[in-house]
Coordinates of C-alpha atoms in Angstrom, one line a residue:
X1 CA -23.0 -3.2 8.5
X2 CA -19.6 -4.6 6.6
X3 CA -22.1 -5.5 3.5
X4 CA -23.7 -2.5 3.4
X5 CA -20.4 -0.7 3.4
X6 CA -19.0 -2.9 0.7
X7 CA -22.2 -2.4 -1.4
X8 CA -21.8 1.3 -0.7
X9 CA -18.3 1.4 -1.9
X10 CA -19.5 -0.6 -5.0
X11 CA -22.2 1.6 -6.0
X12 CA -20.1 4.8 -5.4
X13 CA -17.2 3.1 -7.6
X14 CA -19.9 2.2 -10.1
X15 CA -21.3 5.8 -10.5
X16 CA -17.7 7.2 -11.0
X17 CA -17.0 4.7 -13.8
X18 CA -20.4 5.6 -15.3
X19 CA -19.9 9.2 -15.1
X20 CA -16.2 9.6 -16.2
X21 CA -16.6 6.8 -19.0
X22 CA -20.1 8.1 -20.7
X23 CA -18.7 11.6 -20.0
X24 CA -15.6 11.2 -22.1
X25 CA -17.4 9.3 -24.8
X26 CA -20.0 11.9 -25.1
X27 CA -17.5 14.8 -25.0
X28 CA -15.4 13.3 -27.9
X29 CA -18.9 12.9 -30.1
X30 CA -19.5 16.6 -29.1
X31 CA -15.9 17.5 -30.1
X32 CA -16.1 15.7 -33.6
X33 CA -19.4 17.3 -34.0
X34 CA -18.0 20.7 -33.3
X35 CA -15.0 20.1 -35.6
X36 CA -17.2 18.9 -38.9
X37 CA -19.9 21.7 -38.3
X38 CA -19.9 24.7 -40.4
X39 CA -21.8 26.5 -38.1
X40 CA -20.4 25.8 -34.7
X41 CA -23.2 25.8 -31.9
X42 CA -21.8 25.1 -28.4
X43 CA -25.6 24.8 -27.2
X44 CA -26.2 22.1 -29.9
X45 CA -22.9 20.5 -28.6
X46 CA -23.8 20.7 -24.9
X47 CA -27.3 19.2 -25.7
X48 CA -25.6 16.4 -27.7
X49 CA -23.4 15.9 -24.7
X50 CA -26.2 15.8 -22.0
X51 CA -28.2 13.5 -24.1
X52 CA -25.5 11.2 -25.3
X53 CA -24.9 10.8 -21.4
X54 CA -28.2 10.6 -20.2
X55 CA -28.8 7.5 -23.1
X56 CA -25.8 5.5 -22.3
X57 CA -25.8 5.6 -18.4
X58 CA -30.2 4.9 -18.7
X59 CA -29.2 1.7 -21.0
X60 CA -26.4 0.4 -19.2
X61 CA -27.8 1.1 -15.6
X62 CA -31.0 -0.7 -16.5
X63 CA -28.8 -3.8 -17.8
X64 CA -27.2 -3.8 -14.4
X65 CA -30.3 -3.9 -12.8
X66 CA -31.5 -6.3 -14.5
X67 CA -28.1 -8.6 -14.5
X68 CA -28.1 -8.3 -10.4
X69 CA -31.8 -8.9 -10.0
X70 CA -31.3 -12.2 -12.0
X71 CA -28.1 -13.2 -10.5
X72 CA -26.4 -13.2 -14.0
X73 CA -22.9 -12.2 -12.4
X74 CA -23.0 -15.3 -10.6
X75 CA -23.7 -17.4 -13.7
X76 CA -21.2 -19.7 -15.4
X77 CA -19.7 -18.7 -18.8
X78 CA -21.9 -21.3 -20.8
X79 CA -25.3 -20.0 -19.1
X80 CA -23.9 -16.3 -19.3
X81 CA -23.0 -16.1 -22.8
X82 CA -26.3 -16.5 -24.4
X83 CA -27.6 -13.9 -22.2
X84 CA -24.6 -11.3 -23.0
X85 CA -25.1 -11.7 -26.7
X86 CA -29.2 -11.1 -26.5
X87 CA -28.5 -8.1 -24.2
X88 CA -25.7 -6.6 -26.4
X89 CA -28.1 -7.0 -29.5
X90 CA -31.1 -5.3 -27.6
X91 CA -29.2 -2.5 -25.9
X92 CA -27.7 -1.7 -29.3
X93 CA -31.0 -1.6 -30.9
X94 CA -32.2 0.5 -28.2
X95 CA -29.0 3.0 -28.3
X96 CA -29.4 3.0 -32.0
X97 CA -33.3 3.8 -31.8
X98 CA -32.9 6.6 -28.9
X99 CA -29.7 8.2 -30.7
X100 CA -31.7 8.7 -33.8
X101 CA -34.5 10.2 -32.0
X102 CA -32.3 12.9 -30.0
X103 CA -30.4 13.4 -33.2
X104 CA -33.8 14.0 -35.1
X105 CA -35.3 16.1 -32.7
X106 CA -32.1 18.3 -32.0
X107 CA -31.6 18.8 -36.1
X108 CA -35.2 19.9 -36.4
X109 CA -35.3 22.2 -33.4
X110 CA -32.0 23.6 -33.6
X111 CA -30.2 23.3 -37.2
X112 CA -32.8 22.6 -40.1
X113 CA -36.4 22.8 -39.3
X114 CA -37.0 21.1 -42.9
X115 CA -34.9 18.4 -41.9
X116 CA -37.6 15.7 -43.3
X117 CA -39.2 13.0 -42.0
X118 CA -38.0 10.7 -38.9
X119 CA -38.5 7.8 -41.5
X120 CA -36.2 8.9 -44.1
X121 CA -33.6 10.0 -41.3
X122 CA -33.6 6.8 -39.6
X123 CA -33.2 4.8 -42.9
X124 CA -29.9 6.7 -44.0
X125 CA -28.4 6.6 -40.5
X126 CA -29.7 3.3 -38.8
X127 CA -26.6 1.2 -39.9
X128 CA -24.2 3.5 -38.5
X129 CA -26.2 3.7 -35.2
X130 CA -26.5 0.1 -34.7
X131 CA -23.0 -0.8 -35.2
X132 CA -21.7 2.1 -32.9
X133 CA -24.5 1.1 -30.4
X134 CA -23.4 -2.5 -30.5
X135 CA -19.7 -1.9 -30.3
X136 CA -20.0 0.4 -27.2
X137 CA -22.6 -1.7 -25.3
X138 CA -20.6 -5.1 -26.0
X139 CA -17.6 -3.0 -24.2
X140 CA -19.6 -2.0 -21.5
X141 CA -21.4 -5.1 -20.7
X142 CA -17.9 -7.4 -21.2
X143 CA -16.2 -5.0 -18.7
X144 CA -19.0 -5.1 -16.2
X145 CA -19.2 -9.1 -16.1
X146 CA -15.1 -9.0 -16.1
X147 CA -15.5 -6.9 -12.6
X148 CA -17.8 -9.1 -11.2
X149 CA -15.8 -12.1 -12.1
X150 CA -12.4 -10.5 -10.9
X151 CA -14.3 -9.6 -7.5
X152 CA -15.8 -13.2 -7.3
X153 CA -12.5 -14.8 -7.7
X154 CA -11.0 -12.6 -5.0
X155 CA -13.8 -13.4 -2.9
X156 CA -13.4 -17.0 -3.2
X157 CA -9.7 -16.8 -2.7
X158 CA -10.2 -14.8 0.4
X159 CA -12.9 -17.7 1.8
X160 CA -10.7 -20.5 0.7
X161 CA -7.5 -18.9 2.5
X162 CA -9.6 -18.5 5.6
X163 CA -11.1 -22.0 5.3
X164 CA -7.1 -23.4 5.1
X165 CA -6.3 -21.4 7.8
X166 CA -9.2 -22.9 10.1
X167 CA -8.2 -26.4 8.6
X168 CA -4.6 -25.9 9.5
X169 CA -5.5 -24.7 13.0
X170 CA -8.1 -27.7 13.8
X171 CA -5.3 -30.3 12.7
X172 CA -2.7 -28.5 14.8
X173 CA -5.1 -28.5 17.9
X174 CA -6.3 -32.2 17.1
X175 CA -2.3 -32.9 17.4
X176 CA -1.8 -31.5 20.3
X177 CA -4.7 -33.1 21.8
X178 CA -3.0 -36.4 20.7
X179 CA 0.2 -35.4 21.9
X180 CA -0.4 -34.4 25.5
X181 CA -2.0 -37.7 27.1
X182 CA 0.9 -39.5 25.0
X183 CA 3.7 -37.5 26.7
X184 CA 2.1 -37.9 30.5
X185 CA 1.3 -41.7 30.1
X186 CA 4.7 -42.1 29.3
X187 CA 5.9 -40.2 32.1
X188 CA 3.6 -41.9 34.7
X189 CA 5.0 -45.1 33.6
X190 CA 8.7 -43.9 34.6
X191 CA 7.1 -42.8 38.0
X192 CA 5.4 -46.2 38.5
X193 CA 9.1 -47.8 38.2
X194 CA 10.3 -45.5 40.9
X195 CA 7.4 -45.8 43.4
X196 CA 8.7 -49.5 43.9
X197 CA 12.5 -48.9 43.6
X198 CA 12.8 -45.7 45.6
X199 CA 9.6 -44.0 47.0
X200 CA 11.6 -40.8 47.8
X201 CA 12.6 -40.0 44.3
X202 CA 9.1 -40.9 42.9
X203 CA 7.8 -37.9 45.2
X204 CA 10.3 -35.7 43.4
X205 CA 9.4 -37.4 40.2
X206 CA 5.8 -36.2 40.9
X207 CA 6.8 -32.8 41.4
X208 CA 8.6 -32.6 38.2
X209 CA 5.5 -34.3 36.7
X210 CA 3.5 -31.5 38.3
X211 CA 5.6 -28.7 36.7
X212 CA 5.4 -30.6 33.2
X213 CA 1.6 -30.6 33.4
X214 CA 1.5 -26.8 34.3
X215 CA 4.0 -25.9 31.4
X216 CA 2.1 -28.3 29.1
X217 CA -1.3 -26.5 30.1
X218 CA 0.2 -23.3 29.6
X219 CA 1.1 -24.3 26.1
X220 CA -2.1 -25.5 24.9
X221 CA -3.2 -22.3 22.4
X222 CA 0.4 -22.0 21.3
X223 CA 1.6 -23.1 18.2
X224 CA 5.2 -22.1 18.5
X225 CA 7.6 -21.4 21.3
X226 CA 11.2 -20.2 21.8
X227 CA 14.0 -22.5 22.1
X228 CA 14.7 -21.6 25.5
X229 CA 10.8 -22.1 26.8
X230 CA 11.3 -25.5 25.0
X231 CA 14.7 -26.6 26.5
X232 CA 12.9 -25.8 30.1
X233 CA 10.3 -28.4 29.5
X234 CA 13.0 -30.9 28.2
X235 CA 15.2 -30.1 31.2
X236 CA 12.4 -31.4 33.4
X237 CA 11.9 -34.0 31.6
X238 CA 15.3 -35.5 31.3
X239 CA 15.5 -34.7 35.0
X240 CA 12.7 -37.0 35.6
X241 CA 14.2 -39.7 33.2
X242 CA 17.5 -39.4 35.3
X243 CA 15.7 -40.4 38.4
X244 CA 14.7 -43.7 36.6
X245 CA 18.2 -44.3 34.8
X246 CA 20.3 -42.9 37.2
X247 CA 24.0 -43.2 35.5
X248 CA 22.8 -44.8 32.6
X249 CA 21.3 -42.3 31.0
X250 CA 24.1 -39.2 30.1
X251 CA 23.1 -36.0 28.6
X252 CA 25.2 -33.5 26.3
X253 CA 24.0 -30.3 24.9
X254 CA 25.5 -28.0 22.5
X255 CA 23.2 -25.1 22.3
X256 CA 24.6 -21.5 21.6
X257 CA 22.7 -18.8 23.6
X258 CA 21.9 -16.7 20.1
X259 CA 19.4 -19.4 18.9
X260 CA 17.5 -19.2 22.4
X261 CA 15.0 -16.8 21.0
X262 CA 14.2 -18.7 17.5
X263 CA 10.8 -20.4 17.9
X264 CA 10.0 -23.8 17.0
X265 CA 6.7 -26.3 17.6
X266 CA 5.8 -27.0 21.3
X267 CA 7.0 -30.5 22.3
X268 CA 9.2 -31.0 19.2
X269 CA 12.6 -31.5 20.8
X270 CA 11.2 -33.0 23.6
X271 CA 9.4 -35.6 21.4
X272 CA 12.7 -36.4 20.1
X273 CA 14.4 -36.8 23.4
X274 CA 11.5 -39.3 24.6
X275 CA 11.9 -41.1 21.6
X276 CA 15.7 -41.4 21.9
X277 CA 15.5 -42.9 25.6
X278 CA 12.6 -45.2 24.7
X279 CA 13.6 -46.5 22.2
X280 CA 17.5 -46.1 22.6
X281 CA 18.6 -45.8 26.2
X282 CA 16.1 -47.9 27.8
X283 CA 16.8 -50.7 25.7
X284 CA 20.4 -51.0 26.3
X285 CA 21.7 -52.7 29.6
X286 CA 24.8 -49.9 29.8
X287 CA 22.4 -47.0 29.0
X288 CA 24.1 -44.5 26.6
X289 CA 24.4 -40.9 25.7
X290 CA 21.7 -38.3 24.4
X291 CA 23.1 -35.6 22.6
X292 CA 21.1 -32.2 21.8
X293 CA 22.7 -29.9 19.4
X294 CA 20.8 -26.6 17.8
X295 CA 22.4 -24.5 15.2
X296 CA 21.5 -21.9 12.7
X297 CA 22.5 -22.7 9.0
X298 CA 21.6 -19.6 6.4
X299 CA 17.9 -19.3 6.9
X300 CA 17.2 -22.3 8.6
X301 CA 17.4 -23.7 12.2
X302 CA 19.0 -27.3 12.6
X303 CA 18.2 -29.5 15.9
X304 CA 19.8 -32.7 15.8
X305 CA 19.2 -35.4 18.7
X306 CA 21.6 -38.3 18.7
X307 CA 21.6 -41.1 21.2
X308 CA 23.1 -44.6 21.7
X309 CA 21.0 -47.5 20.4
X310 CA 20.0 -49.1 16.8
X311 CA 17.2 -47.7 14.5
X312 CA 14.1 -49.8 14.5
X313 CA 13.2 -52.0 11.6
X314 CA 9.7 -51.0 11.9
X315 CA 8.5 -49.3 8.9
X316 CA 5.7 -47.8 11.0
X317 CA 7.1 -44.7 13.2
X318 CA 5.7 -44.1 16.4
X319 CA 2.7 -41.7 17.3
X320 CA 5.1 -39.2 18.6
X321 CA 7.1 -39.2 15.2
X322 CA 4.1 -39.1 13.1
X323 CA 2.7 -36.5 15.3
X324 CA 5.8 -34.3 15.1
X325 CA 6.1 -34.9 11.4
X326 CA 2.5 -33.7 10.7
X327 CA 2.8 -30.9 12.7
X328 CA 6.3 -29.2 10.8
X329 CA 4.4 -30.1 7.7
X330 CA 1.3 -28.1 8.7
X331 CA 3.3 -25.5 10.6
X332 CA 5.8 -24.7 8.1
X333 CA 3.7 -25.5 4.8
X334 CA 6.3 -28.4 3.6
X335 CA 9.2 -26.2 4.2
X336 CA 10.8 -28.2 7.1
X337 CA 12.3 -31.3 7.0
X338 CA 12.5 -34.6 9.4
X339 CA 15.3 -37.4 9.1
X340 CA 15.8 -40.3 11.1
X341 CA 19.2 -42.2 10.4
X342 CA 21.5 -44.6 11.8
X343 CA 24.8 -43.6 12.4
X344 CA 28.1 -45.5 12.9
X345 CA 28.7 -47.1 16.3
X346 CA 25.6 -48.1 17.3
X347 CA 24.2 -44.0 17.0
X348 CA 20.8 -43.2 15.8
X349 CA 20.5 -39.5 14.7
X350 CA 17.1 -37.5 14.5
X351 CA 17.4 -34.2 12.5
X352 CA 14.8 -31.5 11.9
X353 CA 15.3 -28.5 9.6
X354 CA 12.9 -25.4 9.9
X355 CA 12.8 -21.9 8.7
X356 CA 14.5 -19.6 11.3
X357 CA 11.4 -17.7 12.8

């Protein structure tokens, strides 16, 4: 149904252009004929107008049908150009012949019956008519193919945009599929330690993990969540980690209420907090502090997670960081930035800057 509607729209537009274009051209010729005629005959002018319109539409419509039938509108320029040149020559010649016949018959029946033979009349006028016909047909044929070329480019741009969106969604879904197992395997490892050391707290940890699993499943199809939603997940995760590290893990948050409604990719803060604990706090006997700070700077949102510890010398980031970096690039088309830097006094700072949504 959509294709039929598009075709109907094009046919309607096509006939409007045909009728308006050839009517204006024929009207101008009719006006010129009246202005240059000694005996002004509106009947003759009307006959010329109808004849010129009919000939122009007949020739160009025939070319349109031939072009569409053989798919000329889909050819590249090298293949199309010879066909255009040949077609303009043929159309111009047919225009010359048909207009010459029309002019001769009108003169013979309505102006001067002793006009002479058609051969003599044709010899006197063929060059002017041929040049006029080639010029008109060249303009029409070029306009016809330029329109189709523009439509083709628009169609290709729409298809490419759709493919790009589908590819982006597929990549995001694949990354989410990688992220959830990675997150839960780490959480299960934490619970494993608690089962041995403190079974009662292990039961609480399992409850927390159930809540985290429920939240994750609800987010499966979401590409962005509010900061408030993300922090609910982070708080549950931190409570789970506190059961394991107890006093060795200290938390500090500086998050103003006005940023809570802004949207970010899911698991973005949680991934950095998890990374801070795994590679920072857990490697230090005395533990340390994880600080979360979120602020709006102009049109960007800055998320900073600082933790006690030292930056690893490894040049290959872990799965969580690689995943987060790819998701940020995809989600914000390269407008988001991520940095992981060493700070003074054995601190590591992870910073995300994203457009404020």
